[in-house]
Tab-separated table of C-alpha atoms and ligand atoms in Angstrom:
chain	number	residue	atom	x	y	z
A	15	UNK	CA	-0.127	-0.049	-0.233
A	16	UNK	CA	0.963	3.877	0.177
A	17	UNK	CA	1.829	5.283	2.730
A	18	UNK	CA	2.831	8.924	3.618
A	19	UNK	CA	6.135	8.692	6.001
A	20	UNK	CA	8.547	10.730	7.926
A	21	UNK	CA	11.456	9.171	6.513
A	22	UNK	CA	14.145	11.504	8.112
A	23	UNK	CA	14.450	15.214	9.691
A	24	UNK	CA	12.504	17.475	7.153
A	25	UNK	CA	11.626	14.735	4.976
A	26	UNK	CA	8.797	12.940	4.251
A	27	UNK	CA	7.954	11.070	1.463
A	28	UNK	CA	5.054	8.736	-0.335
A	29	UNK	CA	6.275	5.032	0.213
A	30	UNK	CA	5.201	1.432	-0.862
A	31	UNK	CA	5.292	-0.664	2.435
A	32	UNK	CA	3.250	-3.683	3.306
A	33	UNK	CA	-0.595	-3.397	4.673
A	34	UNK	CA	-0.315	-3.916	8.524
A	35	UNK	CA	-1.113	-7.287	10.514
A	36	UNK	CA	-3.611	-7.106	13.238
A	37	UNK	CA	-3.136	-8.746	15.908
A	38	UNK	CA	-6.577	-10.153	17.993
A	39	UNK	CA	-7.204	-6.598	19.152
A	40	UNK	CA	-7.169	-4.700	16.623
A	41	UNK	CA	-8.925	-3.477	13.616
A	42	UNK	CA	-7.563	-3.083	9.976
A	43	UNK	CA	-9.345	0.352	8.446
A	44	UNK	CA	-9.217	1.045	5.321
A	45	UNK	CA	-8.624	4.950	5.019
A	46	UNK	CA	-11.301	7.417	3.649
A	47	UNK	CA	-9.589	10.457	4.392
A	48	UNK	CA	-6.805	11.713	6.943
A	49	UNK	CA	-6.361	15.301	8.090
A	50	UNK	CA	-2.966	17.162	8.186
A	51	UNK	CA	-2.455	18.923	11.702
A	52	UNK	CA	0.270	21.783	12.644
A	53	UNK	CA	1.277	18.717	14.715
A	54	UNK	CA	2.381	16.728	12.074
A	55	UNK	CA	4.208	19.857	10.885
A	56	UNK	CA	5.685	20.176	14.009
A	57	UNK	CA	7.056	16.536	13.932
A	58	UNK	CA	8.231	16.977	10.131
A	59	UNK	CA	10.133	20.020	11.115
A	60	UNK	CA	12.330	18.296	13.950
A	61	UNK	CA	15.806	18.660	12.818
A	62	UNK	CA	16.469	15.527	14.459
A	63	UNK	CA	15.910	11.983	13.857
A	64	UNK	CA	12.722	10.980	15.833
A	65	UNK	CA	13.581	7.165	15.599
A	66	UNK	CA	15.456	4.877	13.355
A	67	UNK	CA	12.436	3.728	10.884
A	68	UNK	CA	10.136	6.021	8.707
A	69	UNK	CA	6.968	6.475	10.900
A	70	UNK	CA	3.563	6.578	8.770
A	71	UNK	CA	2.305	10.050	9.491
A	72	UNK	CA	-1.384	10.724	10.355
A	73	UNK	CA	-3.178	11.064	13.956
A	74	UNK	CA	-6.498	12.505	12.091
A	75	UNK	CA	-8.601	9.334	10.295
A	76	UNK	CA	-11.574	8.161	8.829
A	77	UNK	CA	-12.094	5.146	7.262
A	78	UNK	CA	-14.182	1.453	6.834
A	79	UNK	CA	-13.583	-1.470	8.540
A	80	UNK	CA	-12.133	-4.099	6.618
A	81	UNK	CA	-11.043	-6.636	9.017
A	82	UNK	CA	-11.761	-7.907	12.519
A	83	UNK	CA	-9.305	-9.316	15.165
A	84	UNK	CA	-10.076	-12.616	16.614
A	85	UNK	CA	-11.001	-11.028	19.991
A	86	UNK	CA	-13.024	-7.942	19.074
A	87	UNK	CA	-16.362	-7.992	19.564
A	88	UNK	CA	-19.407	-5.453	18.615
A	89	UNK	CA	-17.802	-4.672	15.464
A	90	UNK	CA	-18.062	-5.710	11.589
A	91	UNK	CA	-16.393	-4.976	8.349
A	92	UNK	CA	-18.234	-2.640	6.278
A	93	UNK	CA	-18.571	-0.363	9.421
A	94	UNK	CA	-17.520	3.446	8.939
A	95	UNK	CA	-16.086	5.766	11.531
A	96	UNK	CA	-13.370	7.856	13.047
A	97	UNK	CA	-9.985	6.455	15.250
A	98	UNK	CA	-9.951	7.790	18.751
A	99	UNK	CA	-6.484	9.248	18.520
A	100	UNK	CA	-5.388	8.270	22.183
A	101	UNK	CA	-3.778	4.604	22.389
A	102	UNK	CA	-4.193	4.142	25.928
A	103	UNK	CA	-4.215	1.491	28.706
A	104	UNK	CA	-7.565	1.713	28.993
A	105	UNK	CA	-7.171	0.464	32.887
A	106	UNK	CA	-5.471	3.312	34.522
A	107	UNK	CA	-7.663	4.736	37.095
A	108	UNK	CA	-7.306	8.345	34.885
A	109	UNK	CA	-8.928	6.399	31.375
A	110	UNK	CA	-11.437	4.425	33.732
A	111	UNK	CA	-12.537	8.203	34.949
A	112	UNK	CA	-12.790	9.284	31.418
A	113	UNK	CA	-9.824	11.098	31.492
A	114	UNK	CA	-7.907	8.930	28.491
A	115	UNK	CA	-5.940	12.159	27.747
A	116	UNK	CA	-3.686	12.026	30.501
A	117	UNK	CA	-3.580	8.142	30.515
A	118	UNK	CA	-1.564	7.190	33.941
A	119	UNK	CA	0.813	5.032	31.715
A	120	UNK	CA	2.073	8.469	29.499
A	121	UNK	CA	4.109	9.501	32.618
A	122	UNK	CA	3.760	12.976	33.808
A	123	UNK	CA	4.449	15.090	30.332
A	124	UNK	CA	4.661	12.859	27.896
A	125	UNK	CA	1.378	12.147	25.675
A	126	UNK	CA	-0.128	8.600	25.431
A	127	UNK	CA	0.621	6.247	22.221
A	128	UNK	CA	-0.896	8.053	19.359
A	129	UNK	CA	-1.061	6.764	15.276
A	130	UNK	CA	1.088	8.986	13.078
A	131	UNK	CA	2.841	10.685	16.294
A	132	UNK	CA	4.517	7.578	18.060
A	133	UNK	CA	2.832	4.917	16.351
A	134	UNK	CA	2.178	4.028	12.496
A	135	UNK	CA	-0.345	6.262	11.146
A	136	UNK	CA	-3.618	7.098	8.796
A	137	UNK	CA	-1.802	8.703	5.772
A	138	UNK	CA	-1.764	5.798	4.004
A	139	UNK	CA	-4.630	3.346	2.324
A	140	UNK	CA	-4.994	1.061	5.533
A	141	UNK	CA	-3.960	1.525	9.006
A	142	UNK	CA	-4.441	-0.949	12.233
A	143	UNK	CA	-6.132	0.448	15.130
A	144	UNK	CA	-6.867	-1.231	18.661
A	145	UNK	CA	-10.775	-1.671	18.193
A	146	UNK	CA	-11.523	0.162	21.222
A	147	UNK	CA	-10.698	3.563	18.968
A	148	UNK	CA	-12.930	2.759	16.553
A	149	UNK	CA	-16.003	5.274	17.189
A	150	UNK	CA	-18.741	5.093	14.651
A	151	UNK	CA	-19.840	8.121	12.165
A	152	UNK	CA	-23.206	6.458	10.508
A	153	UNK	CA	-23.026	8.358	6.701
A	154	UNK	CA	-21.093	11.481	7.857
A	155	UNK	CA	-18.675	11.826	4.752
A	156	UNK	CA	-14.962	10.905	5.474
A	157	UNK	CA	-13.609	14.406	4.340
A	158	UNK	CA	-16.135	15.961	6.529
A	159	UNK	CA	-15.533	13.018	9.184
A	160	UNK	CA	-11.507	12.860	9.354
A	161	UNK	CA	-10.559	16.545	10.899
A	162	UNK	CA	-13.653	15.570	13.815
A	163	UNK	CA	-11.121	13.142	14.773
A	164	UNK	CA	-8.541	15.813	16.000
A	165	UNK	CA	-9.460	19.803	15.026
A	166	UNK	CA	-12.703	19.236	16.557
A	167	UNK	CA	-11.796	17.249	19.030
A	168	UNK	CA	-8.671	19.108	20.828
A	169	UNK	CA	-11.248	22.444	20.508
A	170	UNK	CA	-14.307	20.696	22.043
A	171	UNK	CA	-12.328	19.388	25.135
A	172	UNK	CA	-10.769	22.680	25.328
A	173	UNK	CA	-13.880	24.446	25.286
A	174	UNK	CA	-15.799	21.767	27.322
A	175	UNK	CA	-12.916	22.502	30.099
A	176	UNK	CA	-13.636	26.382	30.273
A	177	UNK	CA	-17.624	25.692	30.407
A	178	UNK	CA	-17.283	27.824	33.646
A	179	UNK	CA	-16.430	31.034	32.310
A	180	UNK	CA	-18.542	30.747	28.895
A	181	UNK	CA	-21.935	32.011	30.485
A	182	UNK	CA	-24.129	34.160	27.781
A	183	UNK	CA	-23.263	37.649	27.751
A	184	UNK	CA	-19.526	36.514	27.755
A	185	UNK	CA	-16.949	37.041	25.456
A	186	UNK	CA	-14.739	34.089	24.056
A	187	UNK	CA	-11.269	34.680	22.218
A	188	UNK	CA	-9.896	32.203	19.244
A	189	UNK	CA	-6.558	32.845	18.568
A	190	UNK	CA	-5.869	31.564	15.160
A	191	UNK	CA	-8.307	30.346	13.121
A	192	UNK	CA	-6.586	27.422	11.299
A	193	UNK	CA	-7.799	24.051	11.585
A	194	UNK	CA	-8.514	23.715	15.141
A	195	UNK	CA	-9.495	27.369	15.378
A	196	UNK	CA	-12.164	27.801	12.969
A	197	UNK	CA	-13.762	24.494	14.191
A	198	UNK	CA	-13.315	26.389	17.452
A	199	UNK	CA	-15.730	29.066	16.549
A	200	UNK	CA	-18.399	26.939	15.371
A	201	UNK	CA	-18.266	24.871	18.417
A	202	UNK	CA	-18.745	27.989	20.689
A	203	UNK	CA	-21.463	28.828	18.861
A	204	UNK	CA	-23.391	25.426	19.335
A	205	UNK	CA	-22.552	24.949	22.848
A	206	UNK	CA	-22.791	28.558	24.600
A	207	UNK	CA	-24.241	31.857	24.460
A	208	UNK	CA	-20.936	33.751	24.125
A	209	UNK	CA	-19.646	36.685	21.575
A	210	UNK	CA	-16.883	34.943	19.887
A	211	UNK	CA	-14.045	37.171	18.469
A	212	UNK	CA	-11.114	35.808	16.791
A	213	UNK	CA	-7.556	36.872	16.354
A	214	UNK	CA	-5.434	35.706	13.540
A	215	UNK	CA	-2.609	37.396	11.706
A	216	UNK	CA	-4.082	36.761	8.213
A	217	UNK	CA	-7.191	38.653	6.962
A	218	UNK	CA	-8.470	35.397	4.923
A	219	UNK	CA	-8.373	33.492	8.437
A	220	UNK	CA	-10.204	36.191	9.601
A	221	UNK	CA	-12.849	36.191	7.008
A	222	UNK	CA	-13.211	32.027	7.627
A	223	UNK	CA	-13.862	32.959	11.104
A	224	UNK	CA	-16.839	35.227	10.105
A	225	UNK	CA	-18.353	32.489	7.785
A	226	UNK	CA	-18.013	30.194	10.898
A	227	UNK	CA	-20.088	32.372	13.563
A	228	UNK	CA	-17.294	34.706	14.939
A	229	UNK	CA	-19.092	37.993	15.593
A	230	UNK	CA	-15.582	39.644	15.262
A	231	UNK	CA	-12.617	39.898	13.387
A	232	UNK	CA	-9.176	41.589	14.940
A	233	UNK	CA	-6.237	41.620	12.447
A	234	UNK	CA	-3.220	40.494	15.322
A	235	UNK	CA	-1.293	43.585	15.906
A	236	UNK	CA	0.032	46.015	18.651
A	237	UNK	CA	-2.764	47.566	20.137
A	238	UNK	CA	-5.203	44.180	19.986
A	239	UNK	CA	-4.670	43.355	23.530
A	240	UNK	CA	-6.085	47.357	23.969
A	241	UNK	CA	-8.787	46.739	21.705
A	242	UNK	CA	-10.263	43.149	23.237
A	243	UNK	CA	-10.199	45.306	26.774
A	244	UNK	CA	-11.803	48.400	25.181
A	245	UNK	CA	-14.370	45.858	23.814
A	246	UNK	CA	-15.299	44.083	27.415
A	247	UNK	CA	-15.723	47.276	28.831
A	248	UNK	CA	-12.122	46.654	30.387
A	249	UNK	CA	-12.720	43.518	32.206
A	250	UNK	CA	-10.969	41.354	29.798
A	251	UNK	CA	-12.399	38.396	27.810
A	252	UNK	CA	-14.118	35.246	30.039
A	253	UNK	CA	-11.840	32.275	28.077
A	254	UNK	CA	-8.819	32.476	25.843
A	255	UNK	CA	-8.524	29.323	23.644
A	256	UNK	CA	-4.642	30.002	22.308
A	257	UNK	CA	-4.448	27.858	18.806
A	258	UNK	CA	-0.906	29.324	18.616
A	259	UNK	CA	1.209	29.175	21.348
A	260	UNK	CA	3.969	31.540	20.751
A	261	UNK	CA	5.234	34.022	23.037
A	262	UNK	CA	3.028	36.873	21.125
A	263	UNK	CA	-0.591	34.853	21.566
A	264	UNK	CA	0.505	33.876	25.022
A	265	UNK	CA	1.261	37.650	26.283
A	266	UNK	CA	-2.156	38.551	24.568
A	267	UNK	CA	-4.052	35.798	26.619
A	268	UNK	CA	-2.077	37.131	29.837
A	269	UNK	CA	-3.190	40.879	29.024
A	270	UNK	CA	-6.558	39.856	28.018
A	271	UNK	CA	-8.370	37.457	30.651
A	272	UNK	CA	-10.849	38.528	32.843
A	273	UNK	CA	-10.827	37.818	36.601
A	274	UNK	CA	-11.876	34.166	36.578
A	275	UNK	CA	-11.470	33.507	33.069
A	276	UNK	CA	-10.426	30.681	31.357
A	277	UNK	CA	-6.842	30.301	29.455
A	278	UNK	CA	-6.407	27.161	27.117
A	279	UNK	CA	-3.254	26.712	25.632
A	280	UNK	CA	-3.639	24.333	22.608
A	281	UNK	CA	-1.334	25.355	20.167
A	282	UNK	CA	2.276	24.415	21.188
A	283	UNK	CA	4.385	26.953	20.046
A	284	UNK	CA	6.767	26.806	22.567
A	285	UNK	CA	5.223	29.966	24.207
A	286	UNK	CA	5.945	30.953	27.752
A	287	UNK	CA	2.854	33.097	29.313
A	288	UNK	CA	4.344	35.797	32.423
A	289	UNK	CA	1.771	34.934	35.113
A	290	UNK	CA	2.557	36.770	38.244
A	291	UNK	CA	1.851	36.760	41.579
A	292	UNK	CA	1.877	40.396	42.045
A	293	UNK	CA	-1.129	41.973	44.148
A	294	UNK	CA	-3.893	43.514	42.363
A	295	UNK	CA	-4.219	47.020	40.635
A	296	UNK	CA	-1.081	46.184	38.614
A	297	UNK	CA	-0.483	44.160	35.073
A	298	UNK	CA	-0.628	40.917	37.227
A	299	UNK	CA	-2.299	37.761	36.586
A	300	UNK	CA	-6.130	38.662	37.493
A	301	UNK	CA	-7.767	36.927	40.130
A	302	UNK	CA	-9.271	33.831	40.006
A	303	UNK	CA	-8.494	33.274	36.175
A	304	UNK	CA	-7.407	29.943	35.120
A	305	UNK	CA	-4.616	28.164	32.874
A	306	UNK	CA	-4.824	24.664	31.575
A	307	UNK	CA	-2.781	23.123	28.766
A	308	UNK	CA	-4.828	21.147	26.834
A	309	UNK	CA	-4.764	18.038	25.243
A	310	UNK	CA	-6.930	16.678	22.714
A	311	UNK	CA	-9.919	15.016	23.849
A	312	UNK	CA	-11.337	12.124	25.671
A	313	UNK	CA	-13.375	9.291	23.802
A	314	UNK	CA	-16.525	10.883	25.471
A	315	UNK	CA	-15.589	14.545	23.955
A	316	UNK	CA	-14.727	12.572	20.385
A	317	UNK	CA	-18.634	10.336	19.901
A	318	UNK	CA	-19.910	14.156	21.525
A	319	UNK	CA	-17.854	15.854	18.580
A	320	UNK	CA	-19.628	13.070	16.033
A	321	UNK	CA	-22.843	14.246	17.017
A	322	UNK	CA	-22.364	17.760	16.600
A	323	UNK	CA	-21.410	16.656	12.964
A	324	UNK	CA	-23.891	14.258	12.494
A	325	UNK	CA	-26.452	17.343	13.159
A	326	UNK	CA	-25.390	19.716	11.050
A	327	UNK	CA	-23.614	22.197	13.319
A	328	UNK	CA	-20.053	21.570	12.220
A	329	UNK	CA	-18.748	22.256	8.897
A	330	UNK	CA	-14.980	21.249	8.145
A	331	UNK	CA	-14.078	23.810	5.853
A	332	UNK	CA	-11.376	21.725	3.890
A	333	UNK	CA	-8.825	21.376	0.910
A	334	UNK	CA	-8.713	17.931	-0.617
A	335	UNK	CA	-5.315	16.396	-1.323
A	336	UNK	CA	-4.212	13.143	-3.384
A	337	UNK	CA	-2.204	10.818	-0.731
A	338	UNK	CA	0.612	11.544	-3.464
A	339	UNK	CA	0.581	15.495	-3.103
A	340	UNK	CA	1.085	15.155	0.455
A	341	UNK	CA	4.362	16.492	0.549
A	342	UNK	CA	2.765	19.767	-1.139
A	343	UNK	CA	-0.071	20.250	1.715
A	344	UNK	CA	2.631	19.625	4.064
A	345	UNK	CA	4.332	22.642	2.616
A	346	UNK	CA	1.764	24.785	2.125
A	347	UNK	CA	0.266	24.695	5.462
A	348	UNK	CA	3.851	25.669	6.804
A	349	UNK	CA	3.280	28.522	4.412
A	350	UNK	CA	0.248	29.264	6.488
A	351	UNK	CA	-1.655	28.748	3.047
A	352	UNK	CA	-4.021	26.274	4.071
A	353	UNK	CA	-8.162	27.410	4.285
A	354	UNK	CA	-9.726	25.506	6.925
A	355	UNK	CA	-7.936	21.693	7.003
A	356	UNK	CA	-5.920	19.755	4.631
A	357	UNK	CA	-6.853	16.803	4.485
A	358	UNK	CA	-5.850	13.638	1.829
A	359	UNK	CA	-7.582	10.886	0.338
A	360	UNK	CA	-5.694	7.684	-0.408
B	428	NAD	P1	-2.978	26.234	11.460
B	428	NAD	O1	-1.333	26.032	10.885
B	428	NAD	O2	-4.052	25.016	10.515
B	428	NAD	O3	-3.891	27.056	12.118
B	428	NAD	C1	-2.774	28.399	12.562
B	428	NAD	C2	-3.629	29.401	12.414
B	428	NAD	O4	-2.568	30.131	13.659
B	428	NAD	C3	-3.324	29.767	11.037
B	428	NAD	O5	-4.725	30.380	10.984
B	428	NAD	C4	-2.284	31.078	11.443
B	428	NAD	O6	-2.653	32.248	10.353
B	428	NAD	C5	-2.881	31.393	12.991
B	428	NAD	N1	-1.271	31.922	13.687
B	428	NAD	C6	0.262	31.885	12.979
B	428	NAD	N2	0.915	32.863	14.023
B	428	NAD	C7	-0.249	33.607	14.581
B	428	NAD	C8	0.134	34.414	15.369
B	428	NAD	N3	1.234	34.886	16.471
B	428	NAD	N4	-0.838	35.453	15.768
B	428	NAD	C9	-2.524	35.262	15.287
B	428	NAD	N5	-2.343	33.546	14.874
B	428	NAD	C10	-1.607	33.513	14.579
B	428	NAD	O7	-2.657	24.358	12.960
B	428	NAD	P2	-3.594	23.871	13.588
B	428	NAD	O8	-3.602	22.260	12.780
B	428	NAD	O9	-4.918	24.418	13.856
B	428	NAD	O10	-3.043	23.305	14.852
B	428	NAD	C11	-2.783	24.776	16.035
B	428	NAD	C12	-2.138	24.605	16.862
B	428	NAD	O11	-2.366	23.286	17.437
B	428	NAD	C13	-0.821	24.067	16.640
B	428	NAD	O12	0.609	24.371	17.212
B	428	NAD	C14	-0.544	22.552	16.359
B	428	NAD	O13	0.354	21.802	16.570
B	428	NAD	C15	-1.731	22.464	17.862
B	428	NAD	N6	-2.121	20.940	18.336
B	428	NAD	C16	-1.980	20.793	19.659
B	428	NAD	C17	-3.229	19.894	19.777
B	428	NAD	C18	-3.274	20.055	21.673
B	428	NAD	O14	-3.309	18.293	21.634
B	428	NAD	N7	-2.806	20.521	22.241
B	428	NAD	C19	-4.012	19.145	19.034
B	428	NAD	C20	-3.602	19.891	17.979
B	428	NAD	C21	-3.204	20.537	17.496
B	429	ZN	ZN1	-3.359	17.069	15.774
């Protein structure tokens, strides 16, 4: 089969490799579509070897069951679904509490095993998955479904975790209107009554935010923080969702989050927020505000996102590429030239 693989520092290639074998607890998925996430780019752009062997990319996968492992119950060939991206132990205290994204087996700061980032991924004709990670999608289009598995899931989890701060009449800020951000705007519209403001460095991304239901778009500049404070009567933004995560966006979040507000770091740009324990009155972090570095989502969140998509409340803006054109799609994402999500079809 053909697979888009990381083959070494800053190199990818479409290679011919064997169709994976499956174990007794696995499913073989015939891939219908696989989204390209900025995290794929981060991995590809690492200047060092992540491992010796090539790695098939792809953690945002939709497809059809092509084979069922001997011990799997309740699944059959032909079912359509998406793949939950954390392949966790399933038995630790966090997993059984529904917090699989912080599975104990992953350790303190690591991410649980994930196809395309640590395991063989789904930018290929077929992918092997643990049967427990299959979530049915009914007749949802594969191109629409694939980005649900990460772009929607991760945005939904960050938003759900900030629900205390998202009261009708309040304001939410989405920074970075790419694959994740454009879905976040729609999720905020679908599940809360807040005013939604979008910030990006590119006007066309703000146009996309407006199409997704944002009330206002602000082109990022020197006075963005002041504009946001003016728009919120000086109080600040109730929830800031940062889908970039560089120093500049961390600074914007710190300068604009409201008292008792929520700041959610989703983008992994290595930004360092300067949060100080100073007294009230100064430029310090406001009283009561919370910070969370938000990772992916839970399986239950994925069911919720599939339901929102099936109900027509999420529309993925996608650019379709053949698997062979994956390297070009990655380059375009690197240049900020993808509108919404790039999705590969094998
Ligand atoms: P993307 O490339 O599709 O979108 C990024 C957007 O941010 C673009 O619209 C770009 O114009 C905008 N942007 C860039 N710099 C900016 C700045 N300084 N200020 C405002 N906007 C800016 O990326 P994506 O796939 O949506 O991923 C977003 C981030 O989230 C990436 O860092 C990715 O690695 C990360 N991510 C994290 C998780 C997680 O679990 N925490 C999951 C998926 C992706
Ligand atoms: Zn991702």
